[in-house]
Each structure stands twice: as structure tokens, then as C-alpha cells.
Coordinates of C-alpha atoms in Angstrom, one line a residue:
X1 CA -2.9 3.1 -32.8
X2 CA -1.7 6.4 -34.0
X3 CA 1.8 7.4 -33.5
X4 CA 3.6 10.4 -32.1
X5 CA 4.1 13.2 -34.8
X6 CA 7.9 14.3 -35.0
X7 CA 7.3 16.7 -38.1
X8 CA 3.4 17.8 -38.2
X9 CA 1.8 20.3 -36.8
X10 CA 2.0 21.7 -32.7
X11 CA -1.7 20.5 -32.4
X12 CA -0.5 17.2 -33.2
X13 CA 2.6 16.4 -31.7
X14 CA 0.9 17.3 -28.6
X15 CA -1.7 14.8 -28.9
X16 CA 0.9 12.4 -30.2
X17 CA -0.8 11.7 -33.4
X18 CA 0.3 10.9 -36.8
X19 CA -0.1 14.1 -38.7
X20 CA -0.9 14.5 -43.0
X21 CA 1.2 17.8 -42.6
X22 CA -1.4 19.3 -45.0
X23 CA -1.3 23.0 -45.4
X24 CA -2.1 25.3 -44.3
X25 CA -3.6 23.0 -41.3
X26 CA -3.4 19.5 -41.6
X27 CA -6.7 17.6 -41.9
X28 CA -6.6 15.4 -38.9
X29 CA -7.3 18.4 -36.7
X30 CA -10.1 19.5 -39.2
X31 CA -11.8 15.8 -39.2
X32 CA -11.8 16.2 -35.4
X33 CA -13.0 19.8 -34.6
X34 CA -10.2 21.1 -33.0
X35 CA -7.8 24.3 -34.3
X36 CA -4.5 23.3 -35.9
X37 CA -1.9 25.2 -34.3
X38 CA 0.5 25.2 -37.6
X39 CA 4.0 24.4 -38.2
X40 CA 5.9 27.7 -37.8
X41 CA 9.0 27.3 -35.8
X42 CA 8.4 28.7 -31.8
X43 CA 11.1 30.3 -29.8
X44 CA 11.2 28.7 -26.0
X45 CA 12.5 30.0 -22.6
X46 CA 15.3 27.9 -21.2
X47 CA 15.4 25.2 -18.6
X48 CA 15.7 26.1 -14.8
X49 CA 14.0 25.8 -11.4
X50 CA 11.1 28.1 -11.4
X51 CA 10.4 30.4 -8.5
X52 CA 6.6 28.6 -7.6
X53 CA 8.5 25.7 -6.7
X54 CA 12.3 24.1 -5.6
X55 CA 11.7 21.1 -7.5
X56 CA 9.5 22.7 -10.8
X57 CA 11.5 21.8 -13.8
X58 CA 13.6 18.8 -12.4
X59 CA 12.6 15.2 -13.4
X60 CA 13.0 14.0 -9.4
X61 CA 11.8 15.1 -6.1
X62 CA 15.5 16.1 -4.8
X63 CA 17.4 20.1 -4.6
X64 CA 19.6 19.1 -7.3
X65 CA 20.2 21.8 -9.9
X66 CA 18.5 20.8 -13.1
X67 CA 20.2 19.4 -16.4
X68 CA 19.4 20.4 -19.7
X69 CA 16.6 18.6 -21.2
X70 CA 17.4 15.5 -19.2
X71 CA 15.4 12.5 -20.2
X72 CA 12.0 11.5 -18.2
X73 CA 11.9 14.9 -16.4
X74 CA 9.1 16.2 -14.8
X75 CA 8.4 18.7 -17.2
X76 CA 7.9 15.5 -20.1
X77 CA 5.2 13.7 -17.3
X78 CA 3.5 17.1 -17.1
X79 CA 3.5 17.2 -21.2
X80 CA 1.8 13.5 -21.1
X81 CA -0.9 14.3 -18.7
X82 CA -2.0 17.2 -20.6
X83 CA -2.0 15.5 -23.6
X84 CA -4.7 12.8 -21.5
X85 CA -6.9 15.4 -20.8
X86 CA -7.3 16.9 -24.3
X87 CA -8.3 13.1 -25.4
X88 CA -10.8 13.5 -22.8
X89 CA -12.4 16.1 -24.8
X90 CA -10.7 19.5 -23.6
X91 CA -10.7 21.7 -26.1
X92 CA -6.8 22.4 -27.5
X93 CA -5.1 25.4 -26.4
X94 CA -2.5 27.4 -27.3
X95 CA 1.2 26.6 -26.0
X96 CA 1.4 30.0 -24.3
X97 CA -2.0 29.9 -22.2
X98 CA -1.2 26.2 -21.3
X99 CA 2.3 26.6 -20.0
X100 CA 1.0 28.5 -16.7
X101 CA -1.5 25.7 -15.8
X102 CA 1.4 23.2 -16.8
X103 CA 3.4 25.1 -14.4
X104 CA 0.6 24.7 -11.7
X105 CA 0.1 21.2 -12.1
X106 CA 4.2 20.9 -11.7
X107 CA 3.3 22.8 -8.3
X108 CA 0.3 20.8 -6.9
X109 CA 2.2 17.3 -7.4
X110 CA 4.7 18.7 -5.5
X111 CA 2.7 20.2 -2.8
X112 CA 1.3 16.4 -2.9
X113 CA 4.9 14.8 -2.5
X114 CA 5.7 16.7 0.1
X115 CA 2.4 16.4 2.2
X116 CA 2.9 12.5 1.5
X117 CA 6.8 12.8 2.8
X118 CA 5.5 14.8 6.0
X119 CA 1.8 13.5 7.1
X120 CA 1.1 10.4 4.3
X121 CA 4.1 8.4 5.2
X122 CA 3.2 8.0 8.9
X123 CA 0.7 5.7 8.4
X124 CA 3.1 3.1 6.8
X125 CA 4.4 2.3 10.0
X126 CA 3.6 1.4 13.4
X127 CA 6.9 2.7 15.4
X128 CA 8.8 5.5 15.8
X129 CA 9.9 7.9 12.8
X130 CA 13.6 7.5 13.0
X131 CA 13.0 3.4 13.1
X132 CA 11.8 4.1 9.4
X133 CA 14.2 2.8 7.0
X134 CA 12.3 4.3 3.7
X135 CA 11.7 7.7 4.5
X136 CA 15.6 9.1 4.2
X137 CA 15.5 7.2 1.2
X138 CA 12.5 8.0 -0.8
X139 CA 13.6 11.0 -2.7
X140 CA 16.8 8.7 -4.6
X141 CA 14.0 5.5 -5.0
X142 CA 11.9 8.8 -6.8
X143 CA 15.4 8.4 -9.3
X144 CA 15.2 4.3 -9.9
X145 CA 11.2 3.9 -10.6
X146 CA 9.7 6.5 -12.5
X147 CA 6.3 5.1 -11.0
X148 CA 7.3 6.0 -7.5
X149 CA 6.7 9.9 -7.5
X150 CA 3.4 8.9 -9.1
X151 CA 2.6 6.4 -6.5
X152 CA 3.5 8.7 -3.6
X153 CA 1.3 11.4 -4.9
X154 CA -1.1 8.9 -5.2
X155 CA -1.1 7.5 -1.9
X156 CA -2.0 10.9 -0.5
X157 CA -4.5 11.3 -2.2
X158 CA -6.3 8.0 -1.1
X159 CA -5.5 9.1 2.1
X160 CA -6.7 12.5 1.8
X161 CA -8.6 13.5 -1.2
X162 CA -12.3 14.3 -1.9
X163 CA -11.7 14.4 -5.3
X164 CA -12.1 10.6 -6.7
X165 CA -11.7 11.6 -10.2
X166 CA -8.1 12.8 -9.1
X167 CA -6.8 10.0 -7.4
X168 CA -7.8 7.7 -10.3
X169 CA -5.7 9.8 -12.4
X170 CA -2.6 9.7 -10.4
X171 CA -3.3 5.6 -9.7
X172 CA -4.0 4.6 -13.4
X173 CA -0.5 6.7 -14.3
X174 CA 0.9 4.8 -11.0
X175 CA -0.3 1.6 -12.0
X176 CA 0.6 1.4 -15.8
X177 CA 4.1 2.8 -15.2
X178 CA 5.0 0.3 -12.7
X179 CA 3.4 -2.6 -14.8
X180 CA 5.8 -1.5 -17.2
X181 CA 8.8 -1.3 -15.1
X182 CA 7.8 -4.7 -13.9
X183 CA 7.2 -6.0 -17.6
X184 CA 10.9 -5.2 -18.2
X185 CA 12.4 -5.6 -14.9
X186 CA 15.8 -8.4 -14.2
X187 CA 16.5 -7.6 -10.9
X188 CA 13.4 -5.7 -9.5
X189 CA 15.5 -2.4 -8.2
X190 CA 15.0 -1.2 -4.4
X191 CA 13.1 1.9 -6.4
X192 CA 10.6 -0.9 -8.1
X193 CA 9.8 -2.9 -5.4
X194 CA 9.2 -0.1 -2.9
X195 CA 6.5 1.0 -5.7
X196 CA 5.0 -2.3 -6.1
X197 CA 4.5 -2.4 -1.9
X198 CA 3.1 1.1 -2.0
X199 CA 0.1 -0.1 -5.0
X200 CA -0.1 -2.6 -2.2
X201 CA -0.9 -0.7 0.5
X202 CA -3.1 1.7 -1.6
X203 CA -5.3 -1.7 -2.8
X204 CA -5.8 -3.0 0.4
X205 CA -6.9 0.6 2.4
X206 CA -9.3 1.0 -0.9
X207 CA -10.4 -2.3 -1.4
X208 CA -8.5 -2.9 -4.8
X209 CA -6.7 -5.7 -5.8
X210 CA -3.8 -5.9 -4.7
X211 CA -2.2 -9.5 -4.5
X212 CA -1.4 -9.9 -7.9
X213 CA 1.2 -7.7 -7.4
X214 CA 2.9 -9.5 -4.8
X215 CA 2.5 -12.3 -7.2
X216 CA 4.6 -10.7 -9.8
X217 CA 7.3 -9.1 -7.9
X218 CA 7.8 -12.8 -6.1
X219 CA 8.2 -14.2 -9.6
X220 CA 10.4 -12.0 -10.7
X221 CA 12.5 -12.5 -7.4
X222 CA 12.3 -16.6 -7.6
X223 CA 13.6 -16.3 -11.0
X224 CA 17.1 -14.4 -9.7
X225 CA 17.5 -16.4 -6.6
X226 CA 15.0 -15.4 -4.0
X227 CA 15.4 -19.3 -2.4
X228 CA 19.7 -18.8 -1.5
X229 CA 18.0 -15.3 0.5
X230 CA 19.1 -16.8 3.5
X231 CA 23.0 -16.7 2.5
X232 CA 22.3 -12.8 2.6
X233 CA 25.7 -11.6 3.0
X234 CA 24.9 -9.6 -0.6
X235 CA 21.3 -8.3 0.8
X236 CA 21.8 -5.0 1.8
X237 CA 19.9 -4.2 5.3
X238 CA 17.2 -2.0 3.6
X239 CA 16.3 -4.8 1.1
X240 CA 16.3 -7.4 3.7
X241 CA 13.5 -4.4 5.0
X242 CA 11.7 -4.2 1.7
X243 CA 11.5 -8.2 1.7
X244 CA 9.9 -8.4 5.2
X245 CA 7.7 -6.0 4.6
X246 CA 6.5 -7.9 1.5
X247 CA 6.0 -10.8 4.0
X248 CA 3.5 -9.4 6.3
X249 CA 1.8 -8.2 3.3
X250 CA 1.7 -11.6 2.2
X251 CA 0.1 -12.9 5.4
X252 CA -3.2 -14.8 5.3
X253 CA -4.4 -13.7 8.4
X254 CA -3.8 -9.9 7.3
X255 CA -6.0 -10.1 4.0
X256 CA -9.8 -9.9 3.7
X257 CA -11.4 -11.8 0.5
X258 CA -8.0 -12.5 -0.6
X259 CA -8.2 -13.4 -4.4
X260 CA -4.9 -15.5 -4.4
X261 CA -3.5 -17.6 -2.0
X262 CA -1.1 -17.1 0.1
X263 CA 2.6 -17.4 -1.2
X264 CA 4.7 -17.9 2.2
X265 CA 7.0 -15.1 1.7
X266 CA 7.8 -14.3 5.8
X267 CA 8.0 -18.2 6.2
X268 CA 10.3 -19.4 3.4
X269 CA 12.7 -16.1 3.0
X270 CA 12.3 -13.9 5.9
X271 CA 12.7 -16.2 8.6
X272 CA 15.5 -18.0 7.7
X273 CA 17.7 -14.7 6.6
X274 CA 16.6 -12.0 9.2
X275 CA 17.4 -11.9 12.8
X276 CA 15.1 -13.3 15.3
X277 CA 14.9 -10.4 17.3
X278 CA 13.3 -6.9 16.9
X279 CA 10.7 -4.8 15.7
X280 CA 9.5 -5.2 12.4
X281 CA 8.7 -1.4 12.3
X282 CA 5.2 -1.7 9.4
X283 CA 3.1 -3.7 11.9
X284 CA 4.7 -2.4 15.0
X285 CA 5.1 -6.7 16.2
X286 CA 8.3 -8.1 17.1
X287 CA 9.4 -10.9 14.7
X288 CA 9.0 -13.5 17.0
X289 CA 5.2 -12.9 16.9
X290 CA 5.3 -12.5 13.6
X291 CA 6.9 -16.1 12.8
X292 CA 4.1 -17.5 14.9
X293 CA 1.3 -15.5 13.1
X294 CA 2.8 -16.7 9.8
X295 CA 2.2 -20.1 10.4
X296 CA -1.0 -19.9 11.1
X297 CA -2.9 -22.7 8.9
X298 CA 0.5 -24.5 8.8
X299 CA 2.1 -25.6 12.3
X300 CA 1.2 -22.7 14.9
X301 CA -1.8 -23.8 17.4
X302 CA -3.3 -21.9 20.0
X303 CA -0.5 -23.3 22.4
X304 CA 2.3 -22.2 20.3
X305 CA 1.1 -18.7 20.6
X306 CA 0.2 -19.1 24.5
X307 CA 3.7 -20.3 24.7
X308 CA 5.0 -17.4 23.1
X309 CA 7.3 -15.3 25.6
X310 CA 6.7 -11.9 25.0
X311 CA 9.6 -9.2 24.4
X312 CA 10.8 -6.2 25.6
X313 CA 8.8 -2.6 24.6
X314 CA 6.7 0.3 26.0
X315 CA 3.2 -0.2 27.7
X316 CA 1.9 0.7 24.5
X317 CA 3.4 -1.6 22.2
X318 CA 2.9 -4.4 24.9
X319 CA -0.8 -3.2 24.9
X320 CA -0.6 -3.9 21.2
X321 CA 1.1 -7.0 21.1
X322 CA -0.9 -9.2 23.8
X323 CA -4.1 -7.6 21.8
X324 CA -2.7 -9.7 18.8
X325 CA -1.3 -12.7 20.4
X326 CA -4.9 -13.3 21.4
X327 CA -6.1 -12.3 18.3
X328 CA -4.1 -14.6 16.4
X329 CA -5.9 -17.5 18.9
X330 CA -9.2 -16.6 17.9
X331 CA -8.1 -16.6 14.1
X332 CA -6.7 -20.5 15.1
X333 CA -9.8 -21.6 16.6
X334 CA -11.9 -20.1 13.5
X335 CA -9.9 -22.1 11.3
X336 CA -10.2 -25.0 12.7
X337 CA -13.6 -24.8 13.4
X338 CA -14.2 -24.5 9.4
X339 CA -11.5 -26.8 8.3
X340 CA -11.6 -30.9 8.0
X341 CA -7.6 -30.9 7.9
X342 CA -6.6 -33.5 10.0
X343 CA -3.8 -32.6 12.4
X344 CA -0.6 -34.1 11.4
X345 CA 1.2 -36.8 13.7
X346 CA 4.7 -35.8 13.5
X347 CA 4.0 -32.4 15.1
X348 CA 5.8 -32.0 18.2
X349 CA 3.6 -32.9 21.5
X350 CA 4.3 -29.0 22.7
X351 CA 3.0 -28.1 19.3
X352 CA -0.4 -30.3 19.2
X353 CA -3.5 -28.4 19.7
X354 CA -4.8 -28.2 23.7
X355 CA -8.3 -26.8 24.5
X356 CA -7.6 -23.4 26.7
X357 CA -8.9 -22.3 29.6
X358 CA -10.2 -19.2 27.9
X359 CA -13.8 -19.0 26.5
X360 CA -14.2 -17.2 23.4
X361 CA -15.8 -14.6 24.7
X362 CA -13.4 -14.0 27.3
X363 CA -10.5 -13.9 24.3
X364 CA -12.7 -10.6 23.1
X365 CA -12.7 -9.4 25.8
X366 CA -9.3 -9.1 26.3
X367 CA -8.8 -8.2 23.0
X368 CA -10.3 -5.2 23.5
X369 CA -9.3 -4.6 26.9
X370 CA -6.0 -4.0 25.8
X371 CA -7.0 -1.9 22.9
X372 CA -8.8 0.5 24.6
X373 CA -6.0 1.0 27.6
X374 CA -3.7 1.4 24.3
X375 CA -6.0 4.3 23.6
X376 CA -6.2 5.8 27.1
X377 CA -2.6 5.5 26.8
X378 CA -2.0 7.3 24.0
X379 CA -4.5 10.0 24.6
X380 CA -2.9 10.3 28.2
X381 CA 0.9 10.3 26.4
X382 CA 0.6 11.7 23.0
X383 CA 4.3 11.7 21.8
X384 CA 5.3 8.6 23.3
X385 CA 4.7 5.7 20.6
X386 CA 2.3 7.6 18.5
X387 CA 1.9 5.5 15.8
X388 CA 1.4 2.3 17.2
X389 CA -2.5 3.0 17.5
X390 CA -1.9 2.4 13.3
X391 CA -1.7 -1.1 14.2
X392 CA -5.0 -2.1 16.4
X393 CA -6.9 -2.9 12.7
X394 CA -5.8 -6.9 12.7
X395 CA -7.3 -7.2 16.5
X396 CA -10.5 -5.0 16.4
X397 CA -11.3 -6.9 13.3
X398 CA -11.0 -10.7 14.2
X399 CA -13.1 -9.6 17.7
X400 CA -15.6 -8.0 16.0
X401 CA -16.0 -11.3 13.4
X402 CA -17.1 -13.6 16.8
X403 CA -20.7 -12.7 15.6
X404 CA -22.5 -15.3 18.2
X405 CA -20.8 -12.8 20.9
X406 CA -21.0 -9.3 19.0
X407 CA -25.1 -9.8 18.5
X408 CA -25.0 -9.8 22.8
X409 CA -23.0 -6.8 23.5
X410 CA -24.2 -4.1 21.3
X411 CA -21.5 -1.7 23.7
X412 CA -18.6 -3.9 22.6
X413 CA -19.9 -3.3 19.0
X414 CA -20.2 0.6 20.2
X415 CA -17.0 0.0 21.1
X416 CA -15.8 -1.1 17.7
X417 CA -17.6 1.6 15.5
X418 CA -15.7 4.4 17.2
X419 CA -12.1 2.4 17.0
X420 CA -12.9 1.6 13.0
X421 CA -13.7 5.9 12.2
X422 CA -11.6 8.0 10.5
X423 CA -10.1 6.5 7.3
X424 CA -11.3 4.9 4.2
X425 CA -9.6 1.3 5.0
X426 CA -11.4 1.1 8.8
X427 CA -15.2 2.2 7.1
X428 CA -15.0 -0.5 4.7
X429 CA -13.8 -3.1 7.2
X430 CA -16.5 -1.7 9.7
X431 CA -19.2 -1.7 6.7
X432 CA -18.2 -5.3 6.1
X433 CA -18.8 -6.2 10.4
X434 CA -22.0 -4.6 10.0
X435 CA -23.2 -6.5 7.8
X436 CA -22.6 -9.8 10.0
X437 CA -23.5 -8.7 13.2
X438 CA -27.0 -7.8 11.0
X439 CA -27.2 -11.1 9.6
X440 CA -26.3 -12.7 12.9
X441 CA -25.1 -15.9 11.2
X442 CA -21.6 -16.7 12.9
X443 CA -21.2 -19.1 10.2
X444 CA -21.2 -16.4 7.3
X445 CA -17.5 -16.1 5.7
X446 CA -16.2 -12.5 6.2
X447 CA -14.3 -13.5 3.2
X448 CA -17.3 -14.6 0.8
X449 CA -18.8 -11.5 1.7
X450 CA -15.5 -9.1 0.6
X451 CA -15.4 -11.4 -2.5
X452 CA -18.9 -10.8 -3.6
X453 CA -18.5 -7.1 -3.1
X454 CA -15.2 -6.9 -5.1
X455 CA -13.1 -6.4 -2.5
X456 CA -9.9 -7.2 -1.3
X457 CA -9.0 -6.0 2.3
X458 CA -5.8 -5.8 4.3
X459 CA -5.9 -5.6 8.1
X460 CA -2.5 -3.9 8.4

């Protein structure tokens, strides 16, 4: 692998190759085709913040004024993406014409950041702004993970872009820094484990994987004491936050062709450390719901989530949360319809499994029932609640997968297309329901399906 060049020629140091420091051009650049640049000393402007941007020239996202060649800065980033697209082929500039479309780039990642700060970031959570915990906080995490910014940017650009070439630029960078952080990460900073969550959430709305990396952030957590969480007098209110949000992510019943299994982060650290009451604000559900929907495949039966009580919110978010308890009933009764587990004896007798009342059919259509006054509702009241219509994905989806029911009521599958529009993550899912309601065989595996397609789905 060839090194960077600390005393050859501009052409090379650029590229970060070993240079021969032949003269009058060195012979790497003539073996390749490209013009040697020489060796002659170059005069250089000073730093400072330049007038196409607030933040051009600074290493972080923030208004701070800008040190003297700090380490990491932005401008260094901007140096090593240029120096990717040469390899790709470009043909080598010189320093003076490339500066102004260095500059540019400096502008456009920006421009990104920002748009991700002021539109992107509202579809990470399912309640109000100010509820957010991350937002105010973003710009300093930007200063502990240098794959954060990258990751942002990137995000948008999932969200938004039509340019795929782009966003694979911006998510291989994302991706290999933060594989490196993690590589040489103790403790797994605030700054580290919000980018980890974020390569999350970009896998599961394109399809990517995106488990492993729950895997490796829980291993590196285990190995400083993750299991004494629940004596979290040292956990800080916004970690505590970062952890439960790595719980619903860790959810079986939120991932589609999951490739690893489920860890039990919600079950064995969130529960026991955070309080029982509340609104975990990324899926807009109160905790109590969440508890039950995490033990789904483990101790929660249909009765434990008939049982379940209910808790104080808006229309809207009671909308959402009955469309889920149900929901999470159907994903019971699907399991144990495909499972041969035997149900344990020392369960509770108010825990045991009791047939219900309710056909399946009339489970769906409740489900969406509720979903579609939650959409009347926030049509009719736009500023009140207006992100919790980012959380209907979990119950549309399990109603749509009752196949035997869907191949009957071709307007509750009208129904479905026109929820699942309008992003990348709901097409995919609705391409997926498609499919079975095609092949009308209630016994196909959503999950096989995602699997043989490459793709691993979340439904949050």
C-alpha cells in the first residue's frame, strides 16, 4: 500500500503516494499519465471562516472562531475526498483551480448538515420537537465522533437525494470512520454511539445491514459494565436516552429479515434502569407498551397486552398506541402459529395464553381503523402531534402480512399502498407486501422473503 509523501512532489502528496522525488518530475506521476506538479515551495492564504459559509474552514459544525491548523478540521476531510476522486480517475489539477471547488464542497456539506438539523432530523422521532434530547446536542457529538458530521450528511441524503452515487460517497466515508472509532473505542463516547444508531437507522430505511452494529456497540458496552446499568446513578439522562433507543432498535418485532438475532437490550438494561413511565420519544409508545412488545417471543401473550392499561396522551398518540397494542396481538398469534415452543408451566395463570374474542380479521380492522382516524386527525390538526404519523409503519405492516385476509379486501390493501408512499423505507416494505398478497400463500415468511432479496428492514 503506498504511503503518504511528506517530501515529493505536490501531485503526490495529494494522492498520498510514496514519491521517487526524481527531477525534474518524479516518475510515478509519468508511469501513471498524470502531470507532476513539482516541488517548488507554494505561498498559502491563512486560515479563517470564509464568507460562502459560517462554518467553511472549521473542523465542527458549531460558530466557534477557528484555530490555526487545528487537527481533523474540515478543511483536512475536504483534502481526503478530493484525493478519492482523483483515484477514481479525475484527471489532477492544479492547487489553485481546485481550491474554489474544495471551497464548494465545504459549502454543500454544510448546506447538507443543516437541511439534516432542520427537516432530516424530524423523522427520528415520533413526538414533539422540544421532547428531543439529541437535537440541542448534535453540533458538540459533531466534536467527539469524527464520523458523525459524515453520517448526518449522509442521512439526508438517504432521505432526500436522487443522486445514488452521492450518498454512497458520504455512507462509505460514514461507515469506515465509525468502524474505526469503534475498532479503537473503551468506553463508546455519547458522540460514537449516537453515530452507530444513526448507520442504524440509515440500514434499516435502505434495506442495509444494519444489526451488526448493534452487535458491536453491545460488546463494547458488556465489556465496561453494561449488566450494573441498572445502579445508574453515573448514567447521565441523555445516555440512559441513547441506550433505550438502542433497545427499540434491538426489537424483534421491529426488524424485517433480521440477519442476527435479537440481543434483549430493552429487556435486560432498559427496563430495569429507566423509569416505568413516559414517552419513549423515537417510536412515539409509552414504555409500558414497550416492555410488553419486548417480550414478545419470551413471556408476553395476547392477554398480557389486552391487559395492558393504557396511559395518558393526545387523541393522536392514543390513535397510535391502541393501533400497536393490537398489532403486537397479531404478531403473538403469528408466532405461535409457526412455533412448536411449548408454553412454560411456571408462567403466571394471568400470563397464560387465552383465545380472544377477536377474529383476526377483526384485529385488522381495527388496526387500521385507528390509523386512518390518526390521519384524519392530523390532516384536520396539522401542528398538534405532527410527527407521530412517523410511527404507523410497525402497525400497517403486521395488518398488511394477514395475507388469507388482505387477498379479500383489495380496498384495505388500497388502503395500505397510499399509507406506505412517500419514502424509500415504506416502498420497500410495500414492495415486499406485494409480493405476498400476489403469491397468496399466508404461510410464506415475510422474513425469508427480505432475506433472499438482501434485505434487512426496520419497522420503526
Amino acid at each position: 500500500m503506498s504511503t503518504r509523501s511528506h517530501q515529493g512532489c505536490w501531485t503526490c502528496k495529494r494522492r498520498r503516494r510514496r514519491c521517487d522525488n526524481a527531477r525534474p518530475s518524479c516518475q510515478n506521476c509519468a508511469e501513471r499519465g498524470v502531470v507532476c506538479e513539482g516541488y517548488e515551495v507554494r505561498l498559502r492564504w491563512g486560515t479563517g471562516i470564509a464568507s460562502r459559509g459560517h462554518f467553511t474552514g472549521a473542523d465542527k459544525p458549531v460558530k466557534t472562531s477557528v484555530p490555526s491548523r487545528q487537527k481533523g478540521r474540515q478543511r483536512d476531510l475536504i483534502k481526503e475526498r478530493k484525493g478519492r476522486v482523483e483515484l477514481e480517475g479525475d484527471s489532477a489539477e492544479a492547487s489553485p483551480e481546485v481550491e474554489p471547488a474544495v471551497s464548494q464542497r465545504a459549502v454543500e456539506d454544510e448546506a447538507l448538515f443543516n437541511e439534516f438539523m432542520n427537516n432530516g432530523f424530524n423523522v427520528l422521532h415520533s413526538t414533539k420537537a422540544r421532547d428531543s434530547m439529541l437535537h440541542p446536542r448534535l453540533p458538540q457529538l459533531c466534536q467527539e465522533s469524527s464520523a458523525l458530521y459524515s453520517i448526518c450528511i449522509a442521512f439526508q441524503l438517504a432521505l432526500s437525494s436522487t443522486s445514488t452515487s452521492q450518498f454512497c460517497e458520504y455512507f462509505d466515508t460514514a461507515l469506515r470512520t465509525f468502524r474505526s472509532e469503534l475498532a479503537c473505542s473503551t468506553t463508546l463516547s455519547d458522540g460514537t454511539l449516537t453515530s452507530g444508531l444513526l448507520l442504524c437507522s440509515i440500514g434499516l430505511i435502505h434495506g442495509l445491514p444494519w444489526t451488526m452494529h448493534l452487535e458491536g456497540m453491545h460488546k463494547i458496552l458488556q465489556s465496561h459494565g453494561l449488566d450494573d446499568m441498572h445502579h445508574h446513578s453515573t448514567q447521565t439522562k441523555f445516555r440512559i436516552h441513547l441506550l433505550e433507543v438502542m433497545g427499540v432498535l434491538d426489537m424483534a418485532c421491529f426488524s424485517i429479515g433480521r440477519r442476527g438475532p435479537e440481543i434483549g437490550i430493552w429487556r435486560r438494561y432498559c427496563q430495569p434502569a429507566a423509569p416505568r413511565y413516559g414517552i419513549e420519544p423515537v417510536s412515539g409508545l409509552p414504555r409500558t407498551l414497550l416492555d410488553i412488545l419486548a417480550g414478545i417471543g419470551a413471556e408476553t401473550t395476547e392477554q398480557t397486552l389486552w391487559d395492558w392499561p393504557g396511559e395518558s396522551g393526545s387523541f393522536l398518540q392514543c390513535y397510535l398506541w391502541e393501533a400497536h397494542r393490537l398489532a403486537g396481538i397479531l404478531t403473538v398469534r403469528k408466532q405461535a402459529n409457526s412455533s412448536s415452543t411449548p408454553i412454560l408451566d411456571n408462567l403466571s395463570a394471568w400470563r397464560q395464553p387465552e383465545k380472544c374474542p377477536a377474529d383476526t380479521s377483526v384485529l385488522v380492522t381495527r388496526i387500521l381503523a385507528s390509523l386512518d382516524a390518526l390521519r384524519l386527525a392530523s390532516i384536520e390538526r396539522p401542528t398538534e402531534d405532527a410527527h407521530t404519523i412517523n410511527a404507523i409503519v410497525f402497525p400497517m405492516f403486521v395488518a398488511g402480512l394477514e395475507v388469507s385476509i388482505m387477498c379479500h379486501k383489495p380496498e384495505w390493501q388500497q388502503t395500505i399502498r397510499k399509507a406506505l408512499l412517500g419514502s424509500h423505507q415504506c416502498e420497500t416494505l410495500l414492495s415486499l407486501l406485494e409480493e405476498l398478497w400476489q403469491k397468496e400463500d399466508p404461510n410464506l415468511s415475510v422474513h425469508e422473503l427480505a432475506q433472499q432479496k438482501g434485505l434487512e428492514m426496520g419497522l420503526i
